[in-house]
Short mmCIF file of C-alpha atoms in Angstrom, two decimals:
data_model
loop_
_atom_site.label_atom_id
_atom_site.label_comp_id
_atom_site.label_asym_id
_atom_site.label_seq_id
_atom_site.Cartn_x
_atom_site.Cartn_y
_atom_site.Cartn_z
CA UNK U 1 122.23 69.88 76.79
CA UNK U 2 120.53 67.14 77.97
CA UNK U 3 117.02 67.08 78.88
CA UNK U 4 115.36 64.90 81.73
CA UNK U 5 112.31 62.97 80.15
CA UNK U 6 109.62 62.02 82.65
CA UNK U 7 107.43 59.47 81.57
CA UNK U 8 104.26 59.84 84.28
CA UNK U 9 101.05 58.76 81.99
CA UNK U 10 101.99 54.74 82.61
CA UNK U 11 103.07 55.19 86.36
CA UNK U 12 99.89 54.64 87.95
CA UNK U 13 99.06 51.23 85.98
CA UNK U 14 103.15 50.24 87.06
CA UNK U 15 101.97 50.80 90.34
CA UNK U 16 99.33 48.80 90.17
CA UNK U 17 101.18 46.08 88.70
CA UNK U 18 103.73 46.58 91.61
CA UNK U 19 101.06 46.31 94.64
CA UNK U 20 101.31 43.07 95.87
CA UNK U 21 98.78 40.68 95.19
CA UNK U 22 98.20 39.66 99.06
CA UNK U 23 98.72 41.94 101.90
CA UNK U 24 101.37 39.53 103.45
CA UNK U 25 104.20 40.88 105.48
CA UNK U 26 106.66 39.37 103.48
CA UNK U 27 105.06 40.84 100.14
CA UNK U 28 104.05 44.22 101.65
CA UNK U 29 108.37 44.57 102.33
CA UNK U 30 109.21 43.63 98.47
CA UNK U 31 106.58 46.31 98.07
CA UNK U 32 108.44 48.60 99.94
CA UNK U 33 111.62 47.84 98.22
CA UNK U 34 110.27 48.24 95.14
CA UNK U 35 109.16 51.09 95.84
CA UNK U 36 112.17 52.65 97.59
CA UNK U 37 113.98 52.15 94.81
CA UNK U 38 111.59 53.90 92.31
CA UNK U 39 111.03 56.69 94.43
CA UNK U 40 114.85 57.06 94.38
CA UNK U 41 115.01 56.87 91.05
CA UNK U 42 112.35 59.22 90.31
CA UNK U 43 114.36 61.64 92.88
CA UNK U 44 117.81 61.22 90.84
CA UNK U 45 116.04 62.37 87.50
CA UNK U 46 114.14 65.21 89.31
CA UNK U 47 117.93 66.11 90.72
CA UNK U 48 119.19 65.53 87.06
CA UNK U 49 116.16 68.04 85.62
CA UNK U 50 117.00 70.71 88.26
CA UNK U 51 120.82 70.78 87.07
CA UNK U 52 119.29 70.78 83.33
CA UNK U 53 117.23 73.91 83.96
CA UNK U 54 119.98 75.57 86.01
CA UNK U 55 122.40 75.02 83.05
CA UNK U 56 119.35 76.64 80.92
CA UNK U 57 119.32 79.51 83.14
CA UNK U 58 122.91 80.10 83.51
CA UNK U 59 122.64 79.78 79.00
CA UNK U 60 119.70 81.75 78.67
CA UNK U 61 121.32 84.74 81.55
CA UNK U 62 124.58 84.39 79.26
CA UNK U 63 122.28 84.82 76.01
CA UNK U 64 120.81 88.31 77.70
CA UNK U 65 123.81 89.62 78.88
CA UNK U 66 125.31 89.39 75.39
CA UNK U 67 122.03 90.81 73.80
CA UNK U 68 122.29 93.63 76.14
CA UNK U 69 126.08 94.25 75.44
CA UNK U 70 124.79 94.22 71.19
CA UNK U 71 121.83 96.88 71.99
CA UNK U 72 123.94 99.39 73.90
CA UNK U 73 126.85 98.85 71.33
CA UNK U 74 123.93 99.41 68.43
CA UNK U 75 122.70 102.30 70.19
CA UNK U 76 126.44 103.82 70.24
CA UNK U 77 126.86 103.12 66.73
CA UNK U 78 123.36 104.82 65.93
CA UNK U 79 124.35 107.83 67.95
CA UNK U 80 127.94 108.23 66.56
CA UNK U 81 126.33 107.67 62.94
CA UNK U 82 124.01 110.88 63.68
CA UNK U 83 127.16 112.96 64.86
CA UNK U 84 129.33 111.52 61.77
CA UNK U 85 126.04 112.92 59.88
CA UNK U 86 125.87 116.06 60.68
CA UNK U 87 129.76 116.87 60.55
CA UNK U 88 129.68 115.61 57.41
CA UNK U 89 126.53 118.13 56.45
CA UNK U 90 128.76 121.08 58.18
CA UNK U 91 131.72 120.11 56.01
CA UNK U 92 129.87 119.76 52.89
CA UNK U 93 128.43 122.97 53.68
CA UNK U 94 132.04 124.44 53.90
CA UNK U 95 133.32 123.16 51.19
CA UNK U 96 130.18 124.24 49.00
CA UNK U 97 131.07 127.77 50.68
CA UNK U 98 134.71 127.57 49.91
CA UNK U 99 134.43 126.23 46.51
CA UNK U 100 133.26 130.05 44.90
CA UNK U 101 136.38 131.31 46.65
CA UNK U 102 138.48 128.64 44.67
CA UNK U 103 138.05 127.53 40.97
CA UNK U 104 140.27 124.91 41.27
CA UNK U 105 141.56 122.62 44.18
CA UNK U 106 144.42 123.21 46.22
CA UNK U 107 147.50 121.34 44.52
CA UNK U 108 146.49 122.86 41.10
CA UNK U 109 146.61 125.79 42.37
CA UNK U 110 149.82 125.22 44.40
CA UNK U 111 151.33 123.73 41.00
CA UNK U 112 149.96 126.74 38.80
CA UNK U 113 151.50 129.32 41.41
CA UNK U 114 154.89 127.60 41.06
CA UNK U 115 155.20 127.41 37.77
CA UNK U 116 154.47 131.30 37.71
CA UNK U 117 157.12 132.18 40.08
CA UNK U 118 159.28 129.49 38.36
CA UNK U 119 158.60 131.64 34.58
CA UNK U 120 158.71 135.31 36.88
CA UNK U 121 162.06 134.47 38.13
CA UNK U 122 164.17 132.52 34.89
CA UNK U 123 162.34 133.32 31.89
CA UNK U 124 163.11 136.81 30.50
CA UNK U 125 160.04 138.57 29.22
CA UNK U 126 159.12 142.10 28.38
CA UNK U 127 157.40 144.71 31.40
CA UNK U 128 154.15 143.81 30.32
CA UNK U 129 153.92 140.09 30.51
CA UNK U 130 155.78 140.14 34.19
CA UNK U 131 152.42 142.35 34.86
CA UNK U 132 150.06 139.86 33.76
CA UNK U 133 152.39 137.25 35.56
CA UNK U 134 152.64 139.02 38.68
CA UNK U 135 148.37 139.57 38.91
CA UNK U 136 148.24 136.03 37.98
CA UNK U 137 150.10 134.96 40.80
CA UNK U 138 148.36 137.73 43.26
CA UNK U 139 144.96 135.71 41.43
CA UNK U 140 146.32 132.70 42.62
CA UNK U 141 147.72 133.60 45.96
CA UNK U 142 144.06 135.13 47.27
CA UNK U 143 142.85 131.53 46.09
CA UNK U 144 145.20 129.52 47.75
CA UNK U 145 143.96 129.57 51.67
CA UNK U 146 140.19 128.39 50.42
CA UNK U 147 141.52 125.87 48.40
CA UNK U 148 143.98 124.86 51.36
CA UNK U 149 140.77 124.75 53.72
CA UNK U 150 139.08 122.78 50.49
CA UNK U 151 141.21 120.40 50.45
CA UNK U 152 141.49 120.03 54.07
CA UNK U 153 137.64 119.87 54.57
CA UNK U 154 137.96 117.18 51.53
CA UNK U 155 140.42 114.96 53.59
CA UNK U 156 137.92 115.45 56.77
CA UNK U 157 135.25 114.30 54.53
CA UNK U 158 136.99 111.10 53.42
CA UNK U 159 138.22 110.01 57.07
CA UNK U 160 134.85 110.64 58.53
CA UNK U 161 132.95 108.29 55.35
CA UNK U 162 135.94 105.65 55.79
CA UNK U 163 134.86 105.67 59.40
CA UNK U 164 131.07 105.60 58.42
CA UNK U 165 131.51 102.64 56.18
CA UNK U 166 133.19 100.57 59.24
CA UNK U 167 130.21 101.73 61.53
CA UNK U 168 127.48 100.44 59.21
CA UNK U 169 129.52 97.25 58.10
CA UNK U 170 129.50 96.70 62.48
CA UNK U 171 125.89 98.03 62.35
CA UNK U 172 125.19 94.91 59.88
CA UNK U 173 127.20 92.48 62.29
CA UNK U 174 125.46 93.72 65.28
CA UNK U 175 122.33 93.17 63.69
CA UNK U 176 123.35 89.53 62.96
CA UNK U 177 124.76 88.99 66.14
CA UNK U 178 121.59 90.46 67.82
CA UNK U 179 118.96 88.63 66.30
CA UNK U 180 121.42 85.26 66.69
CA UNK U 181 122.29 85.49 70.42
CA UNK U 182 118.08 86.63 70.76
CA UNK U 183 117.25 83.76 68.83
CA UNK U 184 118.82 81.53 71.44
CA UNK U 185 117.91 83.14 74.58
CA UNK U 186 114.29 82.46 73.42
CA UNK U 187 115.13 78.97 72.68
CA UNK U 188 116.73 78.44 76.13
CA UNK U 189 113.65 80.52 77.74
CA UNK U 190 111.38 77.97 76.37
CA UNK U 191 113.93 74.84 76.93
CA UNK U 192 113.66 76.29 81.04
CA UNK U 193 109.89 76.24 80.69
CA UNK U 194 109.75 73.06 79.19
CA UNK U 195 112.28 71.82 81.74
CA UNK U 196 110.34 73.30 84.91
CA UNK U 197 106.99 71.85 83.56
CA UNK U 198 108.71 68.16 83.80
CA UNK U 199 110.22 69.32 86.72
CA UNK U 200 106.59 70.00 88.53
CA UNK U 201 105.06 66.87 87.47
CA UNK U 202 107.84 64.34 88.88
CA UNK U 203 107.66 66.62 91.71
CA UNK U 204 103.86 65.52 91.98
CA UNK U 205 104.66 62.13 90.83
CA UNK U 206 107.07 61.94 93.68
CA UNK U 207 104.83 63.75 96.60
CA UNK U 208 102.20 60.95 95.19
CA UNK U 209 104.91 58.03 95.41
CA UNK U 210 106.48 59.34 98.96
CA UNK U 211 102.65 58.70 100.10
CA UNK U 212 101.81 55.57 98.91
CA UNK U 213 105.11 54.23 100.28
CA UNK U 214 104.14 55.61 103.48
CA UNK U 215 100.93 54.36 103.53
CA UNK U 216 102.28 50.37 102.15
CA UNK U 217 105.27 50.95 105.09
CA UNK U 218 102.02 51.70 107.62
CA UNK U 219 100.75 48.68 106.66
CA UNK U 220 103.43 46.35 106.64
CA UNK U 221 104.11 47.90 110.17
CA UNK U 222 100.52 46.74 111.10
CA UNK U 223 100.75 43.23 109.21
CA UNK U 224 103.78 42.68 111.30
CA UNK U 225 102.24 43.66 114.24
CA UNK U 226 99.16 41.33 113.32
CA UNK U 227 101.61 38.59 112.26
CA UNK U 228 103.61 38.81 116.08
CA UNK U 229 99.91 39.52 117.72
CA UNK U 230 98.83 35.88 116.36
CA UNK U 231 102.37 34.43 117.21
CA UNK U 232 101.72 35.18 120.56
CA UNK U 233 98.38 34.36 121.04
CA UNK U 234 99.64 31.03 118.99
CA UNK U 235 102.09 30.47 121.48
CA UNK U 236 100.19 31.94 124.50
CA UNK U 237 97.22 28.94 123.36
CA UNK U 238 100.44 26.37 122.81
CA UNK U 239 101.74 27.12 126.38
CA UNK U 240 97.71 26.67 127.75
CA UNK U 241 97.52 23.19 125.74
CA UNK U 242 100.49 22.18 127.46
CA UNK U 243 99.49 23.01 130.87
CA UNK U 244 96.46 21.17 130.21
CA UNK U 245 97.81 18.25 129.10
CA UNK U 246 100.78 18.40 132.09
CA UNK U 247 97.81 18.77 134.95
CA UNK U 248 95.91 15.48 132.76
CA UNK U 249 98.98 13.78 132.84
CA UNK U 250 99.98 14.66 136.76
CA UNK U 251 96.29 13.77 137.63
CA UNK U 252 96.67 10.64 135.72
CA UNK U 253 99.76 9.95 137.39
CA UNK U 254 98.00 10.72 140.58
CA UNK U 255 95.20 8.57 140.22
CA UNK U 256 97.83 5.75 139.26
CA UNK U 257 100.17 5.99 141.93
CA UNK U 258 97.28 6.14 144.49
CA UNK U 259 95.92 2.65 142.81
CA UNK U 260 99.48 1.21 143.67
CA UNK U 261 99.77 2.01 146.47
CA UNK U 262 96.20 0.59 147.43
CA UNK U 263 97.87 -2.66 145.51
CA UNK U 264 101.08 -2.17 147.66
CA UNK U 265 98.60 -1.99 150.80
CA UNK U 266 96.65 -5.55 150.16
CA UNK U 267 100.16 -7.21 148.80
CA UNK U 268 101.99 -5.96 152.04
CA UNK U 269 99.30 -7.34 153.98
CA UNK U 270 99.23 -10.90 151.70
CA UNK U 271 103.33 -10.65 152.33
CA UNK U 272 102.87 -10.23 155.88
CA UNK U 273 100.50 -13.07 156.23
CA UNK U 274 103.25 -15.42 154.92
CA UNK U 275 101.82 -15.54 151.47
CA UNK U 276 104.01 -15.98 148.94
CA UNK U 277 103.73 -12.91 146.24
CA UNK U 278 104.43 -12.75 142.36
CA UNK U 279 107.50 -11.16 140.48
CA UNK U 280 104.45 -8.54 139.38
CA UNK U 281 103.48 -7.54 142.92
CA UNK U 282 107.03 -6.87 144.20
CA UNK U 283 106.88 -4.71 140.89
CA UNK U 284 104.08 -2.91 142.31
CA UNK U 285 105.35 -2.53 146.01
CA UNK U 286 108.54 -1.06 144.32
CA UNK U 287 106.68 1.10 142.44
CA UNK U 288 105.30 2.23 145.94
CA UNK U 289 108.27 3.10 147.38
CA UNK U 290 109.11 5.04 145.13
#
């Protein structure tokens, strides 16, 4: 599994480097490009660290349940060990018992009984011997139903070891298993812990870059607003200087046109007087009509 590195020591110099030397409008908006986009970034690893730890958590839950299924499992083992031990004690017991009823086990004696009968019934022999025969057999008979039990106790005792040696050779395999899927639980635990720890500080990291793009967009809100405020006032003073110079010039033009037509005046008068008058001074008396 991955894990989202945060690198947050070197930030604060980078933004320092990334503050624009001059407060311009045009600098203060590659400022807040620059740091749009490393806010975003910041916000896709912080995105990328949250899916890390939930992947942890959803590992690490996994680990327990499986840890919990080994140390109920264990526990049943342990408990059906103590109930395989004591039958076992009871049917040692029993057979310890059953063993002074029986000198020998139960297909010796079922082999020494037949081959009893087997001489009783085909051998001829004299009244005496068929006595000792017959007791032997009555011997063997009485001896027959422990040794039966015996050996049925004996093939108890073997099924319920065979099934003891399986329960310890799991026990072992639990055990493994156990301390393995433990072992990695922990090492997920700490792998969340680690992961939430990076988590909280590019959480800060972003709170602290969220602000400080605020506060650059405030002020390239105001340096725009400063930057329009002093094209107006620009323009407001331009549209002043013009008036201005349009009354000069209309005042000029004033005083002018009343000169000519003082001019036109004496050269109307020279005109009327039969005076002959220059190309210049019909000019003028044009210029009077106007």
């Amino acid at each position: 599994m991955a894990e989202t590195e945060v690198a947050t020591d070197s930030q604060p110099a980078a933004q320092e480097q990334n503050a624009p030397a001059a407060k311009s409008p045009d600098g203060l908006r590659r400022h807040v490009r620059e740091l749009s986009e490393r806010n975003r970034g910041l916000v896709n690893s912080f995105s990328k660290g949250l899916d890390d730890i939930s992947r942890a958590k959803a590992a690490r839950a996994e680990l327990n349940e499986r840890t919990t299924g080994l140390r109920r499992e264990k526990a049943g083992i342990y408990s059906r060990l103590d109930a395989l031990n004591a039958e076992l004690d009871a049917a040692r017991k029993s057979a310890d018992a059953l063993r002074k009823d029986s000198k020998s086990d139960f297909k010796t004696l079922s082999a020494q009984l037949e081959r009893l009968e087997w001489k009783l019934q085909t051998e001829s022999t004299n009244p005496a011997k068929e006595r000792e025969i017959s007791t032997a057999i009555r011997n063997l008979e009485r001896e027959l139903p422990a040794a039966a039990k015996l050996d049925e106790l004996g093939k108890g005792i073997s099924v319920k070891m065979g099934e003891k040696r399986q329960l310890l050779s799991r026990l072992d395999a639990v055990r493994r298993e156990l301390d393995e899927a433990a072992g990695k639980a922990n090492a997920e635990h700490e792998k969340v812990i680690k992961l939430a720890a990076k988590a909280d500080s590019l959480r800060k990291t972003i709170s602290a870059g969220m602000d400080e793009l605020s506060k650059t967009i405030g002020e390239k809100d105001r340096a725009l607003e400063a930057s329009a405020q002093t094209r107006r006032q620009q323009r407001e003073e331009e549209g002043r200087q013009r008036h201005r110079i349009e009354a000069e010039e209309k005042k000029l033009l004033g005083e002018r046109m009343g000169q000519i037509r003082l001019q036109a005046l004496e050269i109307g008068a020279k005109l009327k007087s039969g005076k002959k008058i220059t190309l210049e001074e019909m000019q003028i008396l044009a210029s009077a009509e106007q």
